[in-house]
mmCIF file of C-alpha atoms (C1' of nucleotides) in Angstrom:
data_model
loop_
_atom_site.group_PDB
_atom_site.id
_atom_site.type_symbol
_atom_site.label_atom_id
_atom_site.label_comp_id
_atom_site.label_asym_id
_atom_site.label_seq_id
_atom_site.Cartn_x
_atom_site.Cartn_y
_atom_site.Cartn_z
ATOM 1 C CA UNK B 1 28.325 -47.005 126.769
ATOM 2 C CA UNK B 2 29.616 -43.793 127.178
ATOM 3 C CA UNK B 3 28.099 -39.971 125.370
ATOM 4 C CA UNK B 4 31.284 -40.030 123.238
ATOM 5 C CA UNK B 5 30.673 -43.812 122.247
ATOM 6 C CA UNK B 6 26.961 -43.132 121.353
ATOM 7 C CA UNK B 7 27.748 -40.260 118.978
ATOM 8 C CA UNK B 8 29.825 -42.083 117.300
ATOM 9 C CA UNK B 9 27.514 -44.956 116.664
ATOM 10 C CA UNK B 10 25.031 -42.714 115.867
ATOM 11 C CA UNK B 11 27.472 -40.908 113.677
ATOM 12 C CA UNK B 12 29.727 -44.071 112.070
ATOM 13 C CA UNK B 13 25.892 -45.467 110.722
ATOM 14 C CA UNK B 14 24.710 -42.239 109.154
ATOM 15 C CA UNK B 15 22.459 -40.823 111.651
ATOM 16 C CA UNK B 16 22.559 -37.203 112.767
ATOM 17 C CA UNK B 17 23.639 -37.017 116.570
ATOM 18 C CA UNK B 18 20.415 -35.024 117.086
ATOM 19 C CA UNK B 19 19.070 -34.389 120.682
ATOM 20 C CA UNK B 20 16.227 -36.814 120.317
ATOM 21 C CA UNK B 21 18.314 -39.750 118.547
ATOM 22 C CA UNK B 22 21.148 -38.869 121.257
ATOM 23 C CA UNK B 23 18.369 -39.194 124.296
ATOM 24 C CA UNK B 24 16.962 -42.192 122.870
ATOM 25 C CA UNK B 25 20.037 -44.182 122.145
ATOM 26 C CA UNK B 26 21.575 -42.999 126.294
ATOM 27 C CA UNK B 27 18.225 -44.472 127.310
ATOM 28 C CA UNK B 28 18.570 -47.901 124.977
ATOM 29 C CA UNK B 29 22.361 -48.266 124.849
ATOM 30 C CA UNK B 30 23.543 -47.345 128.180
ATOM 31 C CA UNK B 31 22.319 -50.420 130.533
ATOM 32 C CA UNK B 32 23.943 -54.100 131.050
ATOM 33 C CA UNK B 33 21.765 -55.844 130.457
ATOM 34 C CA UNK B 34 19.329 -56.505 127.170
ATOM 35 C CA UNK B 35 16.180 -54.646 127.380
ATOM 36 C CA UNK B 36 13.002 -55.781 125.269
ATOM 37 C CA UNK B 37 10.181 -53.222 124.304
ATOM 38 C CA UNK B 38 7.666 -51.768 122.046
ATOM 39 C CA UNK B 39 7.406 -48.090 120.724
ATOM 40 C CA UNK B 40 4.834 -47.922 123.229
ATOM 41 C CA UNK B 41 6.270 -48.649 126.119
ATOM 42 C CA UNK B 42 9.288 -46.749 125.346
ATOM 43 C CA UNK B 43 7.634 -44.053 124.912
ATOM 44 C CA UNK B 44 6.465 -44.042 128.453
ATOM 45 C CA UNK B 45 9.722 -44.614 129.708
ATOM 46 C CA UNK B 46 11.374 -41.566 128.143
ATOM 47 C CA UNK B 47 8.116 -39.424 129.212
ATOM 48 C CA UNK B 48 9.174 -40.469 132.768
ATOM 49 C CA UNK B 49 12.902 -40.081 131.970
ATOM 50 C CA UNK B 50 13.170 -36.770 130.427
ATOM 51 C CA UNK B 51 11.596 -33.427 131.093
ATOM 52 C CA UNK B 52 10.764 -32.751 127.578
ATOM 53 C CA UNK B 53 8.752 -34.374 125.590
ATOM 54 C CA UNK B 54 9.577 -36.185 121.916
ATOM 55 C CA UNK B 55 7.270 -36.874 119.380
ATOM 56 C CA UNK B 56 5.701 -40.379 119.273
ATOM 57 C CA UNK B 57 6.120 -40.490 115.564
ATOM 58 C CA UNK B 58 9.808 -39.606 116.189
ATOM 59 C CA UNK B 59 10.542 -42.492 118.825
ATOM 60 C CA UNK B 60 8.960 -44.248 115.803
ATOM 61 C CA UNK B 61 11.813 -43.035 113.225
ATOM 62 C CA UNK B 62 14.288 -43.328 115.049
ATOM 63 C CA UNK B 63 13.679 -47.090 116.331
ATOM 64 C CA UNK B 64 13.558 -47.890 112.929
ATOM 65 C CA UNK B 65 16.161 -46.306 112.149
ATOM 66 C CA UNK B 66 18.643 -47.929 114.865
ATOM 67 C CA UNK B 67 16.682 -51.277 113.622
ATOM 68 C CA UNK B 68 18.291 -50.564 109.648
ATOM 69 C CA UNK B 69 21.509 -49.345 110.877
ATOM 70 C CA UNK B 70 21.719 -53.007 112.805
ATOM 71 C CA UNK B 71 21.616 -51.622 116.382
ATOM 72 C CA UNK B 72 18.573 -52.932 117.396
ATOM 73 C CA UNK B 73 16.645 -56.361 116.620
ATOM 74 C CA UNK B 74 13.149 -56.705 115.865
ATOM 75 C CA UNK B 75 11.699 -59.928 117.539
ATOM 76 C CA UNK B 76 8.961 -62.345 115.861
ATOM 77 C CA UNK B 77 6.629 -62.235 118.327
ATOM 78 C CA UNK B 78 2.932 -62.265 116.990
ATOM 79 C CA UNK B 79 0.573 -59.533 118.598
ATOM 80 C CA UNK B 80 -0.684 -56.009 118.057
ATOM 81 C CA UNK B 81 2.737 -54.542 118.636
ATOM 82 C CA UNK B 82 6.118 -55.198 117.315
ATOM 83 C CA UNK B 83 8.637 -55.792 119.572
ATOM 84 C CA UNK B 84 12.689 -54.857 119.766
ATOM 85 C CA UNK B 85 15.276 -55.919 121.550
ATOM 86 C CA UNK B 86 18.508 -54.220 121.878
ATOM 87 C CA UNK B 87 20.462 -57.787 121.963
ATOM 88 C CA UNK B 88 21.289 -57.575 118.075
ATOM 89 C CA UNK B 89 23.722 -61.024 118.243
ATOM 90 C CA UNK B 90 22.031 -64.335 117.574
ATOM 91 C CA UNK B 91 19.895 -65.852 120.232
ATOM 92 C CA UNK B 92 16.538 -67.167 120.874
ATOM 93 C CA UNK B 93 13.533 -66.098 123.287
ATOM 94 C CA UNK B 94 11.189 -67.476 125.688
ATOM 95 C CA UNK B 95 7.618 -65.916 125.380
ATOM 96 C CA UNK B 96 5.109 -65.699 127.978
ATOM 97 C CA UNK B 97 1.789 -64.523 126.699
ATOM 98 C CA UNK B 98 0.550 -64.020 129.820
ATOM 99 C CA UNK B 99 2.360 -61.422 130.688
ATOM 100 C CA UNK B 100 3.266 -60.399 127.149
ATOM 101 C CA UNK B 101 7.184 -60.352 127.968
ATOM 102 C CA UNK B 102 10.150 -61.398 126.262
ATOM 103 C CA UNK B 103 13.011 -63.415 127.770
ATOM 104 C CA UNK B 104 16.295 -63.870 125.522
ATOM 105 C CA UNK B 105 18.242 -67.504 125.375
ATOM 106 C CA UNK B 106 21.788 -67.331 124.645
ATOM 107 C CA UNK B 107 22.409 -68.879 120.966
ATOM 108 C CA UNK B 108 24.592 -71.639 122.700
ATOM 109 C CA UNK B 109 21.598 -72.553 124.716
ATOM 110 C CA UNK B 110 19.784 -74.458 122.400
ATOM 111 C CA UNK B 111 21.518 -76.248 119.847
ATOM 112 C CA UNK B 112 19.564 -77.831 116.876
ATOM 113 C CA UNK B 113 21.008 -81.360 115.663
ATOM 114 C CA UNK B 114 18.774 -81.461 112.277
ATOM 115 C CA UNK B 115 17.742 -79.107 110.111
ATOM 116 C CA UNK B 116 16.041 -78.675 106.700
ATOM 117 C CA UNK B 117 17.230 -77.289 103.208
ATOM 118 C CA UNK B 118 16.302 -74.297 102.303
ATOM 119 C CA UNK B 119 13.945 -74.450 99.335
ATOM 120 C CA UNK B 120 14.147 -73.917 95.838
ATOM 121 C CA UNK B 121 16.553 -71.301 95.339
ATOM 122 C CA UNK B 122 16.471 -70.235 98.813
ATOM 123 C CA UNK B 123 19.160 -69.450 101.544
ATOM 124 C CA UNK B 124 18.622 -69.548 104.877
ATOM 125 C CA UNK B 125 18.835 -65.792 106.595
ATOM 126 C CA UNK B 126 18.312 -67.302 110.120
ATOM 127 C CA UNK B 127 17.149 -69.443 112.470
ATOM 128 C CA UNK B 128 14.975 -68.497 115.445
ATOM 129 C CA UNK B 129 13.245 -70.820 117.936
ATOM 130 C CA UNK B 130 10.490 -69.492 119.927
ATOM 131 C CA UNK B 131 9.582 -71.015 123.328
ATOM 132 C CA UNK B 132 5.746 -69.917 124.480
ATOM 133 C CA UNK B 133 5.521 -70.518 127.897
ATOM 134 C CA UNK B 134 2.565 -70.975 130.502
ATOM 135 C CA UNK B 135 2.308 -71.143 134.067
ATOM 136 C CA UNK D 1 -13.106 -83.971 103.507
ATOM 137 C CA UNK D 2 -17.201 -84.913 102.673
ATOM 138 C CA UNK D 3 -19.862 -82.147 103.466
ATOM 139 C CA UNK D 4 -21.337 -84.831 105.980
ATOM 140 C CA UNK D 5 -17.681 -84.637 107.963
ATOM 141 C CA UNK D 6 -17.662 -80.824 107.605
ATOM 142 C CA UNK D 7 -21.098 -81.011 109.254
ATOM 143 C CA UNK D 8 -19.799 -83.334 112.025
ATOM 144 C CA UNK D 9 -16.428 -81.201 112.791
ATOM 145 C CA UNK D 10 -18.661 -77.726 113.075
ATOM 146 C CA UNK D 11 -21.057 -79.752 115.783
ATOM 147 C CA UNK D 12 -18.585 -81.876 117.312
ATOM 148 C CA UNK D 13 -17.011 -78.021 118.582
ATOM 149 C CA UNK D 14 -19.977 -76.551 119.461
ATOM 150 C CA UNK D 15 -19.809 -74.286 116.432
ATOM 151 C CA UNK D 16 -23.744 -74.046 114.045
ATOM 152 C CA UNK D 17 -23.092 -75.566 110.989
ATOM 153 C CA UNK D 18 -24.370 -71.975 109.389
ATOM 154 C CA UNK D 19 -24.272 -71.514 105.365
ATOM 155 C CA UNK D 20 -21.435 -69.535 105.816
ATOM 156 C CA UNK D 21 -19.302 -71.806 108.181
ATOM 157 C CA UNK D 22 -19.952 -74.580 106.243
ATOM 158 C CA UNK D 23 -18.764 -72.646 102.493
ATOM 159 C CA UNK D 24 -15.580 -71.726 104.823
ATOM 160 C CA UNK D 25 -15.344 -75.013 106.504
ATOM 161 C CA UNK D 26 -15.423 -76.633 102.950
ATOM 162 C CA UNK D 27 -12.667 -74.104 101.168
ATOM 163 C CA UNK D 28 -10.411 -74.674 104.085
ATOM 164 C CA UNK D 29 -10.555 -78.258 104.611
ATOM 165 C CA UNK D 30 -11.135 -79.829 101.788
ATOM 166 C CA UNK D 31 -7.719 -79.933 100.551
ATOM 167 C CA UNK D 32 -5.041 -82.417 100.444
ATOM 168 C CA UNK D 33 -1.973 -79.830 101.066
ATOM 169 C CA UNK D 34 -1.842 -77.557 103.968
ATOM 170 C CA UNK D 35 -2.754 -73.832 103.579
ATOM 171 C CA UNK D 36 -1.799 -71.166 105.045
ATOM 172 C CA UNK D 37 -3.597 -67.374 105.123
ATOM 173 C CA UNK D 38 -4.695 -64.729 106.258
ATOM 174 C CA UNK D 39 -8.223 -63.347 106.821
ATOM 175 C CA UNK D 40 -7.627 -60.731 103.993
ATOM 176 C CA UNK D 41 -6.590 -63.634 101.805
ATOM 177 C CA UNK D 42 -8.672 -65.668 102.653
ATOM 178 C CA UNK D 43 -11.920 -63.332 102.120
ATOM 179 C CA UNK D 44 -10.304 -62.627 97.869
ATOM 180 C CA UNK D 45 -10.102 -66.554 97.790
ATOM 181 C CA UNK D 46 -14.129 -66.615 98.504
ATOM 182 C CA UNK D 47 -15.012 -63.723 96.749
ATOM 183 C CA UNK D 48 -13.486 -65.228 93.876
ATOM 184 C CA UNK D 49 -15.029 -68.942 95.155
ATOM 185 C CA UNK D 50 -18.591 -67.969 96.137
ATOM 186 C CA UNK D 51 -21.389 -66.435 94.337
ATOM 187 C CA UNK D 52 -22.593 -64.315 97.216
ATOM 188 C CA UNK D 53 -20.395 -62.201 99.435
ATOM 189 C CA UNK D 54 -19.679 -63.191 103.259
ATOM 190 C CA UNK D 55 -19.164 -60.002 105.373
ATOM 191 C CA UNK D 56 -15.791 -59.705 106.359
ATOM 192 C CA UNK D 57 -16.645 -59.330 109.880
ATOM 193 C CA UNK D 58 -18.130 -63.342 109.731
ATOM 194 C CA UNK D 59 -14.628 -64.394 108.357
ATOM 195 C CA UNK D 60 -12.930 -62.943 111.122
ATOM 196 C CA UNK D 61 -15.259 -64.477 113.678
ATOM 197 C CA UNK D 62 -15.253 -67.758 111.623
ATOM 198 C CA UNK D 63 -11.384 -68.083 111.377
ATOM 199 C CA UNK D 64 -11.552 -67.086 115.354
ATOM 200 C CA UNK D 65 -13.830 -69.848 116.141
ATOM 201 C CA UNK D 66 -12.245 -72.664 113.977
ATOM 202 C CA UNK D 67 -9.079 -71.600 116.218
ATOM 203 C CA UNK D 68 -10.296 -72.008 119.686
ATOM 204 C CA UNK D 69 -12.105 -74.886 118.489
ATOM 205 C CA UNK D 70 -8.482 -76.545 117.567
ATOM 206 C CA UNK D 71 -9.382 -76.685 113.752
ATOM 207 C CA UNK D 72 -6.792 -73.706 112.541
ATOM 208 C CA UNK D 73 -3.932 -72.614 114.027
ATOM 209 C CA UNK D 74 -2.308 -69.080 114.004
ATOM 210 C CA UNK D 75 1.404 -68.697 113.470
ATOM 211 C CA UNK D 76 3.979 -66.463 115.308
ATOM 212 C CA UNK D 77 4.902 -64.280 112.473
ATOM 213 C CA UNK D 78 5.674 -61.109 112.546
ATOM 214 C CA UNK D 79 3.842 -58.721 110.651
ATOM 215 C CA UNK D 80 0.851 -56.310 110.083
ATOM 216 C CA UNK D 81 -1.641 -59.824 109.373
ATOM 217 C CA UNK D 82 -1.915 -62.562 111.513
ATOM 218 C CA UNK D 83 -1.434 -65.477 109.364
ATOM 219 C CA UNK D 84 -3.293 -69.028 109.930
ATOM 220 C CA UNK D 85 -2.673 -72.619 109.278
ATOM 221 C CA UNK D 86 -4.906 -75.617 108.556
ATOM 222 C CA UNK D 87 -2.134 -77.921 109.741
ATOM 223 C CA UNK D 88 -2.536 -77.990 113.784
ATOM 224 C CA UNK D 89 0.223 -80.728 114.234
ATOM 225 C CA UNK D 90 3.202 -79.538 115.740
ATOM 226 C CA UNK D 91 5.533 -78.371 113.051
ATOM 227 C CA UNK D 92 7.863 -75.733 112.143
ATOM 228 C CA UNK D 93 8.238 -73.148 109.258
ATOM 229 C CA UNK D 94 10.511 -71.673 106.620
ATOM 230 C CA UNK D 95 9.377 -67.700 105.927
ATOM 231 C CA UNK D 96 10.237 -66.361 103.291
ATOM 232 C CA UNK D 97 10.200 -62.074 103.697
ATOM 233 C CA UNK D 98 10.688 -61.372 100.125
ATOM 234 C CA UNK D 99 7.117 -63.096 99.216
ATOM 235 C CA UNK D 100 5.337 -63.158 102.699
ATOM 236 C CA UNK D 101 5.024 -66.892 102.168
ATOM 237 C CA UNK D 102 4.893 -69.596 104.790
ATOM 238 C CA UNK D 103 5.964 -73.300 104.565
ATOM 239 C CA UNK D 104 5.228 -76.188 106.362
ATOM 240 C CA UNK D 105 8.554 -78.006 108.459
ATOM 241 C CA UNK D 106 7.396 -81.373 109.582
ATOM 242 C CA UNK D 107 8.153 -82.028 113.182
ATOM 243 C CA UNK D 108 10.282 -84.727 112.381
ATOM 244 C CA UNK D 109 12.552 -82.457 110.224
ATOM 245 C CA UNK D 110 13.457 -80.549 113.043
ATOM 246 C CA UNK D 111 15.890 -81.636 115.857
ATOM 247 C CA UNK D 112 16.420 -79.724 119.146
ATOM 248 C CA UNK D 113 19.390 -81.222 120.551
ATOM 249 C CA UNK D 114 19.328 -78.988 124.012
ATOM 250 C CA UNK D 115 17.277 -76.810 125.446
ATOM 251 C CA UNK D 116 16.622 -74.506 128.185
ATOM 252 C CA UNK D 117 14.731 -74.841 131.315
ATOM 253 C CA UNK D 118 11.473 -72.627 131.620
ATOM 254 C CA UNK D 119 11.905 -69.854 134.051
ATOM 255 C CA UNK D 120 10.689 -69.558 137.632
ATOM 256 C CA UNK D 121 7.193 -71.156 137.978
ATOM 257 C CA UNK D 122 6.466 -71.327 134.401
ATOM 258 C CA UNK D 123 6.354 -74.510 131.795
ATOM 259 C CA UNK D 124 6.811 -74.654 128.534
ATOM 260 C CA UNK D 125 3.483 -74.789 126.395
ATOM 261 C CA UNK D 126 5.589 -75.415 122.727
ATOM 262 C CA UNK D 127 8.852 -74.629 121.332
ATOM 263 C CA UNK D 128 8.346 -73.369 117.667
ATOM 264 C CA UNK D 129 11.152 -72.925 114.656
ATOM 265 C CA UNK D 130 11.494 -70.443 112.015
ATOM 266 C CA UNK D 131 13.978 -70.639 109.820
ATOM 267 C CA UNK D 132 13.814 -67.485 107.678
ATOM 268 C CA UNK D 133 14.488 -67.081 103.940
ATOM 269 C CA UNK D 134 16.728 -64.969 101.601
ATOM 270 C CA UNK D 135 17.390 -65.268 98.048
ATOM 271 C "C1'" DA L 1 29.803 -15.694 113.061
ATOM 272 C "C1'" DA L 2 26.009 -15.480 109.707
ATOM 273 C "C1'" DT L 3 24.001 -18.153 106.066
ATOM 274 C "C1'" DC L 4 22.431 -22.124 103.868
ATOM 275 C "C1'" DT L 5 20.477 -26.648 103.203
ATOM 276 C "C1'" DA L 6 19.576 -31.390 103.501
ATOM 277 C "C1'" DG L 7 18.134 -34.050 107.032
ATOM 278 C "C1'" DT L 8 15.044 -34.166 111.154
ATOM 279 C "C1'" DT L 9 11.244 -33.356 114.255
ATOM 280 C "C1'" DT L 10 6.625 -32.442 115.064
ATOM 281 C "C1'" DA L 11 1.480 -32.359 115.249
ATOM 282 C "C1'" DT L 12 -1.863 -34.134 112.925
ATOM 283 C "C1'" DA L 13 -4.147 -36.757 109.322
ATOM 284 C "C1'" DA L 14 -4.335 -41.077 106.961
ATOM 285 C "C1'" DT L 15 -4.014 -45.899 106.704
ATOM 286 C "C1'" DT L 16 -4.669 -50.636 107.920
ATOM 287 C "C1'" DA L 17 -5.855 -54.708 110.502
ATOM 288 C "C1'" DT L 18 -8.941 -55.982 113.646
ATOM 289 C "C1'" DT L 19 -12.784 -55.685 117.004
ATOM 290 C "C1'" DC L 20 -17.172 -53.834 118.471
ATOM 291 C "C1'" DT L 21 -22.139 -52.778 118.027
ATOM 292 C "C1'" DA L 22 -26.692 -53.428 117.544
ATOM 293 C "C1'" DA L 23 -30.144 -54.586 114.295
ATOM 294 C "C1'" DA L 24 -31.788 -58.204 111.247
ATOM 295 C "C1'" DG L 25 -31.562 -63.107 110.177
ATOM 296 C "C1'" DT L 26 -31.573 -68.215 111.052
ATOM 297 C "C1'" DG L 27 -30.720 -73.150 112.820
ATOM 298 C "C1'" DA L 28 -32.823 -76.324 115.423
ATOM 299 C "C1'" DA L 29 -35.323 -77.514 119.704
ATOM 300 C "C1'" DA L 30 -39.892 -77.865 121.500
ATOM 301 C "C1'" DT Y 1 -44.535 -73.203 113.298
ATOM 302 C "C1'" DT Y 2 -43.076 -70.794 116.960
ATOM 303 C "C1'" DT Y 3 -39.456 -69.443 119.609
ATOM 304 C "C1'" DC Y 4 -34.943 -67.927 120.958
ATOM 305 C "C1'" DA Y 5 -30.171 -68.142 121.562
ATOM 306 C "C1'" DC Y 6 -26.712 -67.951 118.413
ATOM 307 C "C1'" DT Y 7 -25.067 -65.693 113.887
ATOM 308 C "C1'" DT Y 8 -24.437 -62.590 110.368
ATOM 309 C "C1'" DT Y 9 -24.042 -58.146 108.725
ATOM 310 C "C1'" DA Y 10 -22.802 -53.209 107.643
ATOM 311 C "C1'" DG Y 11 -20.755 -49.860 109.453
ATOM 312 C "C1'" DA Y 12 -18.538 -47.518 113.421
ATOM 313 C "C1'" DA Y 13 -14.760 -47.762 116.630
ATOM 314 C "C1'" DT Y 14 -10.137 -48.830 118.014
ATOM 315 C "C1'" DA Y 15 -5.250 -49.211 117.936
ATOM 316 C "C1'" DA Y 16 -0.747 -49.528 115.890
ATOM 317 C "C1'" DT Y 17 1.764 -47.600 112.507
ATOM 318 C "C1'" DT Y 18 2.908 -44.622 108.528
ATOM 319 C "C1'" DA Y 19 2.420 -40.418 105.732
ATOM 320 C "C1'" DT Y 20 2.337 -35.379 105.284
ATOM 321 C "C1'" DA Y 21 3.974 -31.032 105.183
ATOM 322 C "C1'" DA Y 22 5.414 -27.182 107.856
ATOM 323 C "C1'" DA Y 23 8.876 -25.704 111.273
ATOM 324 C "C1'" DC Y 24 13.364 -26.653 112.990
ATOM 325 C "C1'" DT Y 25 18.464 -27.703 113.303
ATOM 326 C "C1'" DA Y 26 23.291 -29.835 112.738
ATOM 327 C "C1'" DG Y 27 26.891 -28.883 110.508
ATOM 328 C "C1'" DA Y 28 29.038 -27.447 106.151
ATOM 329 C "C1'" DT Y 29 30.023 -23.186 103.466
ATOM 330 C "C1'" DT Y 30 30.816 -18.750 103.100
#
DNA sequence: AATCTAGTTTATAATTATTCTAAAGTGAAA
DNA sequence: TTTCACTTTAGAATAATTATAAACTAGATT
């Protein structure tokens, strides 16, 4: 994903192009493959990345705010901290509490043959299968 | 669930049968339906139950203990509160965000059809389902 | 280009769930 | 009934996250 392509996305969802949101979304956006994290460990990664510094309670604001404007996921993994992924399409994860990292599964890797109704009233938003691992 | 197999449950893990296990014990598992809470919910349920006040600190470290013992089980939600379960079968859940309310999924009402393969060196410990709720 | 302003960043304080601490209390073995 | 390891307790500590309010800035308006 190109500077141009990531001003626009920033842009097309409502979010000011500023330098931080710009930095943060080159350092999320621009890779192959999906990357998992927490505001924590982000935040290293951009102190290590960048020469100047951005406020932990901005890294905060603006992963939510990528999270509302649909460009990142948050995962349901239980723990201290939350976790995102920047794989926003369908799919599932492996977990491995040992090592407290995330692995996605392609949605067309598990298929579910039976399924129950949604309750009283209720829709179903989603459908996410967790598989904890050990060694 | 009888007092006397309250008694038998706390010893049978190891765990004193204290005054204040015991009142937990007894509002947890004494129930026909399962129930699911959290430790804040949990201590408004007692205040409300018992005539004198367990420190919230012994609910935590009660809850804890009825975990590793195999009596509770915690479920992968996320969230700021770690929710609990008296049903330790395998099963699944529906959450519902709009309420913060968990419900059971037997087992048997969910069918994974295909699945992945663990990754390098690891097993899998469980697979679990959540199929989450909108109105 | 200078001005304006709503939206943004920032440092810091506040909040919230949970864990830690260490002193006082207690089940149950001897 | 004495003893002691295990528990409970109140309150402090910790850690993730959110709130606050002052300073800053992107981009529209003049």
């Amino acid at each position: 994903m190109k500077k141009i392509d990531i001003l626009k996305k920033l842009r097309s969802s409502g979010l000011r192009p500023t330098k931080q949101r710009v930095e943060i979304a080159k350092f999320l956006f621009e890779r192959e493959k999906t990357f998992h994290f927490t505001v924590e460990s982000l935040n290293k990664l951009l102190i290590k990345k960048l020469t100047s510094k951005i406020a932990l309670a901005t890294i905060y604001n603006t992963v939510h705010a990528f999270k509302i404007a649909g460009h990142l996921s948050e995962v349901e993994v239980r723990g201290k901290k939350t976790y995102f992924d920047t794989n926003i399409s369908n799919h599932h994860h492996f977990y491995d509490s040992e090592t407290a990292e995330l692995i996605d599964i392609d949605a067309n890797d598990i298929i579910i043959q039976k399924i129950p109704k949604a309750p009283n009233g209720k829709k179903i938003k989603n459908v996410e299968v967790f598989i904890n691992l050990k060694n």
